[in-house]
CSV table of C-alpha atoms in Angstrom, one decimal:
chain,number,residue,atom,x,y,z
A,1,MET,CA,75.6,98.0,180.2
A,2,PRO,CA,73.9,94.8,178.8
A,3,THR,CA,72.4,92.5,181.5
A,4,VAL,CA,74.3,89.5,182.8
A,5,ALA,CA,71.9,87.2,180.9
A,6,VAL,CA,72.8,88.9,177.6
A,7,LYS,CA,76.5,88.7,178.4
A,8,LEU,CA,76.3,84.9,179.2
A,9,TYR,CA,74.1,84.2,176.1
A,10,SER,CA,76.6,86.2,174.0
A,11,VAL,CA,79.5,84.0,175.1
A,12,PHE,CA,77.5,80.8,174.2
A,13,PHE,CA,76.3,82.4,170.9
A,14,LYS,CA,79.9,83.2,169.8
A,15,LEU,CA,81.1,79.7,170.6
A,16,VAL,CA,78.4,78.2,168.5
A,17,LEU,CA,78.8,80.7,165.7
A,18,LYS,CA,82.6,80.2,165.5
A,19,HIS,CA,82.1,76.4,165.2
A,20,ARG,CA,79.5,76.8,162.5
A,21,LEU,CA,81.6,79.3,160.5
A,22,GLN,CA,84.7,77.1,160.7
A,23,SER,CA,82.6,74.1,159.6
A,24,LEU,CA,81.3,76.0,156.6
A,25,LEU,CA,84.8,77.1,155.7
A,26,GLN,CA,85.9,73.4,155.7
A,27,SER,CA,82.8,72.2,153.9
A,28,PRO,CA,83.0,70.9,150.3
A,29,SER,CA,80.7,73.6,149.1
A,30,VAL,CA,83.5,76.2,149.6
A,31,GLN,CA,85.8,74.4,147.1
A,32,THR,CA,83.2,73.4,144.5
A,33,GLU,CA,81.5,75.6,141.9
A,34,PRO,CA,78.6,77.8,143.1
A,35,ASP,CA,75.2,76.2,143.2
A,36,PRO,CA,72.8,78.3,141.2
A,37,PHE,CA,69.8,76.8,142.9
A,38,GLY,CA,71.2,77.3,146.4
A,39,ILE,CA,69.6,77.0,149.8
A,40,THR,CA,67.7,79.6,151.9
A,41,CYS,CA,67.8,77.9,155.3
A,42,ARG,CA,70.2,75.6,157.1
A,43,ALA,CA,68.9,72.2,158.1
A,44,ASP,CA,69.9,72.7,161.7
A,45,GLU,CA,68.0,75.9,162.1
A,46,SER,CA,64.4,76.0,163.5
A,47,THR,CA,61.7,77.5,161.4
A,48,SER,CA,58.2,78.7,162.0
A,49,PRO,CA,55.5,77.3,159.7
A,50,ALA,CA,53.4,79.7,157.6
A,51,ASN,CA,49.8,80.2,158.9
A,52,PRO,CA,47.2,81.6,156.4
A,53,SER,CA,44.9,82.2,159.4
A,54,PHE,CA,44.9,85.5,161.2
A,55,SER,CA,46.7,84.8,164.5
A,56,ALA,CA,44.6,85.5,167.6
A,57,ALA,CA,47.8,87.0,169.2
A,58,ASP,CA,48.6,89.6,166.6
A,59,GLY,CA,46.0,89.4,163.8
A,60,VAL,CA,48.7,88.7,161.1
A,61,ALA,CA,48.4,85.9,158.5
A,62,THR,CA,51.3,84.4,156.6
A,63,LYS,CA,52.0,82.4,153.5
A,64,ASP,CA,55.2,81.2,151.7
A,65,ILE,CA,55.8,81.5,148.0
A,66,HIS,CA,58.6,80.1,145.9
A,67,ILE,CA,59.0,82.8,143.2
A,68,ASP,CA,61.9,81.7,141.1
A,69,PRO,CA,61.9,78.3,139.3
A,70,LEU,CA,65.7,78.5,138.7
A,71,SER,CA,66.7,79.0,142.3
A,72,SER,CA,65.5,78.5,145.9
A,73,LEU,CA,64.5,82.2,146.2
A,74,SER,CA,61.2,82.5,148.2
A,75,VAL,CA,59.2,85.0,150.1
A,76,ARG,CA,57.0,84.9,153.2
A,77,ILE,CA,54.1,87.4,153.1
A,78,PHE,CA,52.8,88.9,156.3
A,79,LEU,CA,49.3,90.4,156.0
A,80,PRO,CA,47.8,92.3,158.9
A,81,SER,CA,44.1,91.8,159.4
A,82,PRO,CA,42.3,93.8,156.6
A,83,GLU,CA,39.1,95.7,157.1
A,84,LEU,CA,37.2,94.3,154.1
A,85,THR,CA,33.9,95.4,152.8
A,86,VAL,CA,32.1,93.9,149.9
A,87,SER,CA,29.7,95.2,147.3
A,88,ALA,CA,26.0,94.5,147.8
A,89,GLN,CA,25.9,93.0,144.3
A,90,ALA,CA,28.8,90.6,144.9
A,91,PRO,CA,28.6,87.3,146.7
A,92,VAL,CA,29.3,87.9,150.3
A,93,GLN,CA,32.3,86.3,152.0
A,94,LYS,CA,32.5,86.8,155.7
A,95,GLN,CA,35.5,88.9,156.8
A,96,ALA,CA,38.3,86.8,158.0
A,97,GLN,CA,38.6,87.0,161.8
A,98,ASN,CA,41.2,85.7,164.2
A,99,GLY,CA,41.8,82.1,163.5
A,100,GLU,CA,40.2,82.1,160.1
A,101,ALA,CA,42.0,81.5,156.8
A,102,TYR,CA,41.9,84.4,154.3
A,103,GLN,CA,42.2,83.8,150.6
A,104,GLY,CA,41.9,87.4,149.3
A,105,TYR,CA,39.4,86.6,146.6
A,106,LEU,CA,35.7,86.0,146.7
A,107,PRO,CA,34.4,82.5,145.8
A,108,SER,CA,34.5,81.5,142.1
A,109,ILE,CA,31.3,82.3,140.1
A,110,ASN,CA,30.9,80.4,136.8
A,111,GLY,CA,34.6,79.6,136.8
A,112,VAL,CA,35.6,83.2,137.4
A,113,ARG,CA,37.2,84.2,140.6
A,114,ARG,CA,36.0,87.6,141.9
A,115,GLN,CA,37.3,90.1,144.4
A,116,SER,CA,35.4,92.5,146.6
A,117,LYS,CA,34.6,95.5,144.4
A,118,GLY,CA,36.8,98.4,145.6
A,119,GLY,CA,36.5,97.2,149.1
A,120,SER,CA,39.9,95.8,149.9
A,121,ARG,CA,42.3,98.0,151.8
A,122,LYS,CA,45.6,98.8,150.0
A,123,LEU,CA,48.6,98.5,152.2
A,124,PRO,CA,52.2,99.8,151.7
A,125,VAL,CA,54.7,97.0,151.2
A,126,ILE,CA,57.8,96.5,153.3
A,127,VAL,CA,60.4,94.3,151.7
A,128,GLN,CA,62.5,92.8,154.6
A,129,PHE,CA,65.9,91.1,154.4
A,130,HIS,CA,67.0,89.0,157.4
A,131,GLY,CA,70.4,88.9,159.0
A,132,GLY,CA,72.8,86.0,159.7
A,133,GLY,CA,76.1,87.1,158.1
A,134,PHE,CA,74.9,85.9,154.6
A,135,VAL,CA,75.5,82.3,155.7
A,136,MET,CA,72.8,81.7,158.2
A,137,GLY,CA,69.3,82.7,159.1
A,138,SER,CA,66.1,82.5,157.0
A,139,ASN,CA,63.0,84.5,156.3
A,140,ASN,CA,60.9,81.8,158.0
A,141,SER,CA,62.9,81.4,161.2
A,142,TRP,CA,61.0,81.8,164.5
A,143,ALA,CA,62.9,85.1,165.3
A,144,ASN,CA,62.4,86.6,161.8
A,145,ASP,CA,58.7,85.5,161.8
A,146,PHE,CA,58.2,87.2,165.2
A,147,PHE,CA,60.0,90.4,164.0
A,148,CYS,CA,58.1,90.7,160.7
A,149,ARG,CA,54.8,90.2,162.5
A,150,ARG,CA,55.6,93.0,164.8
A,151,ILE,CA,56.7,95.3,161.9
A,152,ALA,CA,53.5,94.5,159.9
A,153,LYS,CA,51.4,95.3,162.9
A,154,VAL,CA,53.1,98.6,164.0
A,155,CYS,CA,53.5,99.9,160.5
A,156,ASP,CA,50.1,98.7,159.3
A,157,ALA,CA,51.8,97.3,156.2
A,158,MET,CA,52.2,94.1,154.2
A,159,VAL,CA,55.7,92.7,154.9
A,160,VAL,CA,57.4,90.6,152.2
A,161,ALA,CA,60.3,88.7,153.9
A,162,VAL,CA,62.9,87.6,151.4
A,163,GLY,CA,64.4,84.1,151.6
A,164,TYR,CA,67.6,84.9,149.6
A,165,ARG,CA,70.2,82.3,148.8
A,166,LEU,CA,72.9,81.7,151.5
A,167,ALA,CA,76.7,81.5,151.1
A,168,PRO,CA,79.0,79.6,150.6
A,169,GLU,CA,76.7,77.5,148.4
A,170,SER,CA,75.7,80.7,146.6
A,171,ARG,CA,78.2,83.5,147.0
A,172,TYR,CA,78.1,87.2,146.0
A,173,PRO,CA,76.2,88.5,144.2
A,174,ALA,CA,73.5,85.8,144.7
A,175,ALA,CA,71.8,87.4,147.7
A,176,PHE,CA,71.9,90.9,146.2
A,177,ASP,CA,70.5,89.6,142.9
A,178,ASP,CA,67.7,87.8,144.8
A,179,GLY,CA,66.7,91.1,146.4
A,180,VAL,CA,66.5,92.8,143.0
A,181,LYS,CA,64.4,89.8,141.7
A,182,VAL,CA,61.9,90.2,144.4
A,183,LEU,CA,61.3,93.9,143.4
A,184,GLN,CA,60.9,92.7,139.8
A,185,TRP,CA,58.5,90.0,140.9
A,186,LEU,CA,56.4,92.6,142.9
A,187,GLY,CA,56.2,94.8,139.8
A,188,LYS,CA,55.2,91.9,137.6
A,189,GLN,CA,52.5,90.8,140.1
A,190,SER,CA,51.1,94.3,140.2
A,191,ASN,CA,50.9,94.6,136.4
A,192,LEU,CA,49.3,91.1,136.2
A,193,ALA,CA,46.7,92.1,138.8
A,194,SER,CA,45.9,95.3,136.8
A,195,ILE,CA,45.5,93.2,133.6
A,196,ALA,CA,43.3,90.7,135.5
A,197,SER,CA,41.2,93.5,136.9
A,198,ALA,CA,40.7,95.1,133.5
A,199,LYS,CA,39.7,91.8,132.0
A,200,GLY,CA,37.3,91.1,134.8
A,201,VAL,CA,39.2,88.2,136.4
A,202,ALA,CA,40.1,90.1,139.6
A,203,GLY,CA,38.1,93.2,139.4
A,204,GLY,CA,34.6,91.9,139.9
A,205,GLY,CA,33.8,91.9,136.1
A,206,GLY,CA,31.9,89.4,134.1
A,207,ALA,CA,32.7,86.4,131.9
A,208,GLU,CA,34.8,88.4,129.5
A,209,GLY,CA,37.8,87.8,131.8
A,210,ARG,CA,37.6,84.1,131.8
A,211,ILE,CA,40.4,81.8,130.6
A,212,VAL,CA,39.3,80.7,127.1
A,213,ASN,CA,40.1,77.4,125.6
A,214,GLY,CA,42.6,76.6,128.3
A,215,THR,CA,44.8,79.6,127.4
A,216,ASP,CA,45.9,82.4,129.6
A,217,PRO,CA,47.7,84.9,127.2
A,218,PHE,CA,48.4,87.4,130.0
A,219,GLY,CA,49.5,85.0,132.7
A,220,THR,CA,46.8,86.2,135.0
A,221,ALA,CA,46.4,82.8,136.5
A,222,THR,CA,49.7,83.4,138.4
A,223,VAL,CA,48.4,86.5,140.2
A,224,GLU,CA,49.1,86.2,143.9
A,225,PRO,CA,45.7,87.0,145.5
A,226,TRP,CA,47.0,88.7,148.7
A,227,LEU,CA,49.2,91.1,146.7
A,228,ALA,CA,46.4,91.7,144.2
A,229,ALA,CA,43.9,92.5,146.9
A,230,HIS,CA,46.0,94.5,149.3
A,231,ALA,CA,49.5,95.5,148.1
A,232,ASP,CA,50.3,99.1,147.0
A,233,PRO,CA,53.8,98.8,145.5
A,234,SER,CA,54.0,102.5,144.9
A,235,ARG,CA,54.6,102.8,148.7
A,236,CYS,CA,57.5,100.3,149.0
A,237,VAL,CA,60.0,100.4,151.9
A,238,LEU,CA,63.2,98.3,152.1
A,239,LEU,CA,64.1,97.1,155.5
A,240,GLY,CA,67.4,95.2,156.2
A,241,VAL,CA,68.6,93.6,159.4
A,242,SER,CA,72.4,93.3,159.8
A,243,CYS,CA,73.7,91.8,156.6
A,244,GLY,CA,70.2,92.2,155.2
A,245,ALA,CA,70.8,96.0,155.5
A,246,ASN,CA,73.6,95.6,153.0
A,247,VAL,CA,71.2,93.8,150.6
A,248,ALA,CA,68.6,96.5,151.1
A,249,ASN,CA,71.0,99.3,150.4
A,250,HIS,CA,72.2,97.5,147.2
A,251,VAL,CA,68.6,97.0,146.1
A,252,ALA,CA,67.9,100.7,146.7
A,253,ARG,CA,70.9,101.6,144.6
A,254,ARG,CA,69.7,99.3,141.8
A,255,ALA,CA,66.3,100.8,142.0
A,256,VAL,CA,67.8,104.3,141.6
A,257,GLU,CA,70.0,103.2,138.7
A,258,SER,CA,67.2,101.4,136.9
A,259,GLY,CA,64.8,104.3,136.7
A,260,LYS,CA,61.4,103.0,135.7
A,261,GLN,CA,62.5,99.3,135.4
A,262,PHE,CA,60.6,98.2,138.5
A,263,GLU,CA,57.4,100.2,137.9
A,264,PRO,CA,54.9,100.3,139.4
A,265,VAL,CA,57.1,99.5,142.4
A,266,LYS,CA,58.5,102.7,143.9
A,267,VAL,CA,61.1,102.6,146.8
A,268,VAL,CA,60.1,105.5,148.9
A,269,ALA,CA,62.4,104.8,151.9
A,270,GLN,CA,64.8,102.3,153.4
A,271,VAL,CA,65.6,101.2,157.0
A,272,LEU,CA,69.1,99.9,157.7
A,273,MET,CA,69.2,98.2,161.1
A,274,TYR,CA,72.8,97.9,162.4
A,275,PRO,CA,74.2,97.3,158.9
A,276,PHE,CA,76.9,94.8,158.4
A,277,PHE,CA,79.4,97.4,157.0
A,278,ILE,CA,83.1,96.9,157.3
A,279,GLY,CA,86.3,98.3,155.7
A,280,SER,CA,90.0,97.9,155.5
A,281,VAL,CA,90.7,101.0,157.6
A,282,PRO,CA,89.2,100.4,161.1
A,283,THR,CA,86.9,102.9,162.7
A,284,HIS,CA,87.1,104.0,166.3
A,285,SER,CA,84.2,101.7,167.3
A,286,GLU,CA,85.9,98.8,165.5
A,287,LEU,CA,89.1,99.3,167.6
A,288,ARG,CA,87.2,99.8,170.8
A,289,LEU,CA,84.4,97.2,170.4
A,290,GLY,CA,85.9,94.7,168.0
A,291,ASN,CA,85.4,91.9,170.5
A,292,SER,CA,81.9,93.0,171.6
A,293,TYR,CA,78.7,91.0,172.0
A,294,PHE,CA,77.4,88.3,169.7
A,295,TYR,CA,79.1,89.2,166.4
A,296,ASP,CA,82.7,90.2,167.0
A,297,LYS,CA,84.9,91.5,164.1
A,298,ALA,CA,86.9,88.4,163.7
A,299,MET,CA,83.9,86.2,163.0
A,300,SER,CA,82.3,88.8,160.8
A,301,VAL,CA,85.5,88.7,158.6
A,302,LEU,CA,85.0,84.9,158.4
A,303,SER,CA,81.4,85.5,157.1
A,304,TRP,CA,82.7,87.9,154.5
A,305,LYS,CA,85.3,85.2,153.4
A,306,LEU,CA,82.4,82.8,153.0
A,307,PHE,CA,80.3,85.3,151.1
A,308,LEU,CA,82.7,87.0,148.7
A,309,PRO,CA,84.4,84.9,146.0
A,310,ASP,CA,88.0,84.2,146.8
A,311,LYS,CA,89.3,86.4,143.9
A,312,GLU,CA,87.1,89.3,145.1
A,313,PHE,CA,87.7,89.2,148.8
A,314,ASP,CA,88.3,92.7,150.0
A,315,LEU,CA,86.9,94.5,153.0
A,316,ASP,CA,86.4,97.6,150.8
A,317,HIS,CA,84.3,95.5,148.4
A,318,PRO,CA,81.2,97.5,147.2
A,319,ALA,CA,79.0,95.0,149.2
A,320,ALA,CA,81.0,95.6,152.4
A,321,ASN,CA,81.9,99.3,152.4
A,322,PRO,CA,79.5,101.9,151.1
A,323,LEU,CA,81.8,104.8,151.9
A,324,VAL,CA,84.3,104.1,149.1
A,325,PRO,CA,83.6,106.8,146.5
A,326,GLY,CA,82.8,106.4,142.9
A,327,ARG,CA,80.5,103.4,143.2
A,328,GLY,CA,76.9,103.3,142.2
A,329,PRO,CA,74.6,106.2,141.7
A,330,PRO,CA,75.2,109.6,143.4
A,331,LEU,CA,74.2,109.5,147.0
A,332,LYS,CA,71.8,112.4,146.5
A,333,CYS,CA,69.6,110.1,144.5
A,334,MET,CA,69.2,107.6,147.3
A,335,PRO,CA,65.8,107.3,149.0
A,336,PRO,CA,65.3,108.6,152.6
A,337,THR,CA,67.3,106.3,154.9
A,338,LEU,CA,66.7,105.6,158.6
A,339,THR,CA,69.8,104.0,160.3
A,340,VAL,CA,69.5,102.1,163.6
A,341,VAL,CA,72.6,101.6,165.6
A,342,ALA,CA,73.5,100.1,169.0
A,343,GLU,CA,75.9,101.5,171.6
A,344,HIS,CA,77.8,98.2,172.0
A,345,ASP,CA,78.1,97.3,168.3
A,346,TRP,CA,81.5,97.6,166.7
A,347,MET,CA,79.8,98.3,163.3
A,348,ARG,CA,78.1,101.5,164.5
A,349,ASP,CA,80.6,104.1,163.4
A,350,ARG,CA,80.6,103.2,159.7
A,351,ALA,CA,76.8,103.1,159.7
A,352,ILE,CA,76.7,106.5,161.2
A,353,ALA,CA,79.3,107.8,158.8
A,354,TYR,CA,77.2,106.5,155.8
A,355,SER,CA,74.2,108.3,157.2
A,356,GLU,CA,76.2,111.5,157.6
A,357,GLU,CA,77.3,111.3,153.9
A,358,LEU,CA,73.6,111.0,152.9
A,359,ARG,CA,72.7,114.0,155.0
A,360,LYS,CA,75.4,116.1,153.3
A,361,VAL,CA,73.6,115.7,150.0
A,362,ASN,CA,70.2,116.5,151.6
A,363,VAL,CA,68.8,113.0,151.9
A,364,ASP,CA,66.6,112.5,154.9
A,365,ALA,CA,68.9,110.2,156.9
A,366,PRO,CA,68.3,110.2,160.7
A,367,VAL,CA,70.1,107.9,163.1
A,368,LEU,CA,68.4,106.1,165.9
A,369,ASP,CA,71.1,105.3,168.5
A,370,TYR,CA,70.1,102.9,171.3
A,371,LYS,CA,71.9,103.1,174.6
A,372,ASP,CA,73.1,99.9,176.3
A,373,ALA,CA,72.1,97.9,173.2
A,374,VAL,CA,74.0,95.3,171.2
A,375,HIS,CA,74.0,94.2,167.6
A,376,GLU,CA,70.6,92.7,166.6
A,377,PHE,CA,69.1,93.9,169.9
A,378,ALA,CA,65.7,94.2,168.1
A,379,SER,CA,65.7,91.0,166.1
A,380,LEU,CA,67.8,88.3,167.9
A,381,ASP,CA,65.6,85.5,169.3
A,382,MET,CA,66.6,86.1,172.9
A,383,LEU,CA,66.1,89.9,172.8
A,384,LEU,CA,62.8,90.1,170.7
A,385,ARG,CA,60.6,90.4,173.8
A,386,THR,CA,62.6,93.2,175.5
A,387,PRO,CA,61.2,96.7,175.8
A,388,GLU,CA,64.0,98.0,173.7
A,389,ALA,CA,63.0,95.7,170.8
A,390,GLN,CA,59.4,96.8,170.9
A,391,ALA,CA,60.4,100.5,171.2
A,392,CYS,CA,62.7,100.2,168.2
A,393,ALA,CA,59.9,98.8,166.1
A,394,GLU,CA,57.6,101.6,167.1
A,395,ASP,CA,60.3,104.2,166.4
A,396,ILE,CA,60.8,102.7,163.0
A,397,ALA,CA,57.0,102.9,162.4
A,398,ILE,CA,56.9,106.6,163.3
A,399,TRP,CA,59.5,107.5,160.7
A,400,VAL,CA,58.4,105.1,158.0
A,401,LYS,CA,54.8,106.4,158.1
A,402,LYS,CA,56.1,109.8,156.9
A,403,TYR,CA,56.6,108.1,153.6
A,404,ILE,CA,53.9,105.4,153.4
A,405,SER,CA,50.9,107.2,154.8
A,406,ILE,CA,48.3,108.4,152.3
A,407,ARG,CA,48.3,112.1,151.7
A,408,GLY,CA,46.5,113.9,154.5
A,409,HIS,CA,47.4,111.3,157.1
A,410,GLU,CA,51.2,111.8,157.4
A,411,PHE,CA,52.9,111.5,160.7
A,412,SER,CA,55.2,114.1,162.0
A,413,TYR,CA,58.7,113.1,163.2
C-alpha cells in the first residue's frame, strides 16, 4: 500500500485540484470563443528557469524556444553533456563542462558560424508531453524539468518537452495539433540544418555559405544550433505522461497516417505512462479504484469536460478511448509501444487492454506494472525522488534503447 505521507498528500492534492477545476469551469474562458494563441502555463504554477549551462548535478543543459508565431506553443530542449571533438583545422572551442554555457556552434569566422567538423555526437530525440489533465501543468514546471533531465540522462538522448496549449482557453484538438506541429518543426529544423551544412554555414565550409546581400533564401538563419549539432530525428521516441500519453498516441497515429510527411523524423517507438484513457463503459479498475489517489474518476471527467468542446463531449471520444474500433490507422501500423501502469490507478485496465490489442497484431507492446504505485508515481513532484520513480526511468531506458541504439549497440530486454 502507498505510504501514509502519500495518502495524506493525495487528500490535500485532490482538494486543491477540485477547487481549481471548478474555478476553471466557472471562468469566462469556458463560455467565450477559443483563444487561438492560448496559454501553456497557469500563472499560479511554479516553473523552473531554463539553464543553458551543463548542471553540475546531472550534466544536462536546457533552453526554451517559442516555435509557433501564431500560438503560445513552445518547447524546452534538454541536452545531456556531449562528448565533443573538433577538427585540428577548425578554431578550437573548449568542450563545455559542468557550469559552462554551450552554444553548439564554434565561434564565427568572417561572419560565418562554424560547427565542429564531424565531431558532434548525434543523439536520439525523445519528444515528451507533460501531464495535468489538459488544463494544468507545463513543460517548464519544476517536476517536469526534473523528470525530463532524468530521462535525458538515463536514455542518453535529447529530450524535447512540449509546452502545448491548455484547456479551456484552447480546447480539443489544440493540444493534439501542437504535438503534430512539433514533429513538423523538428523535420523542418533537420532539413534546414542539412541545407546549411551543404552550403557551408553549419558544416565547417567556407564563405560560399554566407548570407549574401542580407538575404537568406533557404531560411538557414533559423536553424536551432543544439538540434543541428546533436539531434538525430531518425531515432525519435514519443513519451507521454498521463494526458500527455493521449497526445503522444495521437501524434504516433498521425505520423503513421502521414507516411513521409514528417521526414526525416521517424517515430521508432512510444512510451505511454499511465495514459489518461477513459470510456463510457467502466472497466473493473474504474469500478474498484474510481476514488483512488490523486486523480479520481470524477475529477478526471471534469478535466475532459474542460478539454472537449461541449458539442463533442463523449467519454468514447477518439481522444479519450483508443479502444473504439474503426478510428485512425490499423493498430498493426503503430510503432512499438511501452505502457507503464500503477497498481492503485483506476485508469490501468484500459491502458493494459490497449496494449493487449497492439500485441494481438504483433506490435511490440509490453506493460510495466508497478506494485503499490499510484497515478503519476514517477512524475509527480512529491514522488520524483522515490526509488520507484528512478527505477521506472531506468526500466524505460532499457526498453527504449532497443529502438534508439545505433546498430551493433542494441540492448536486450
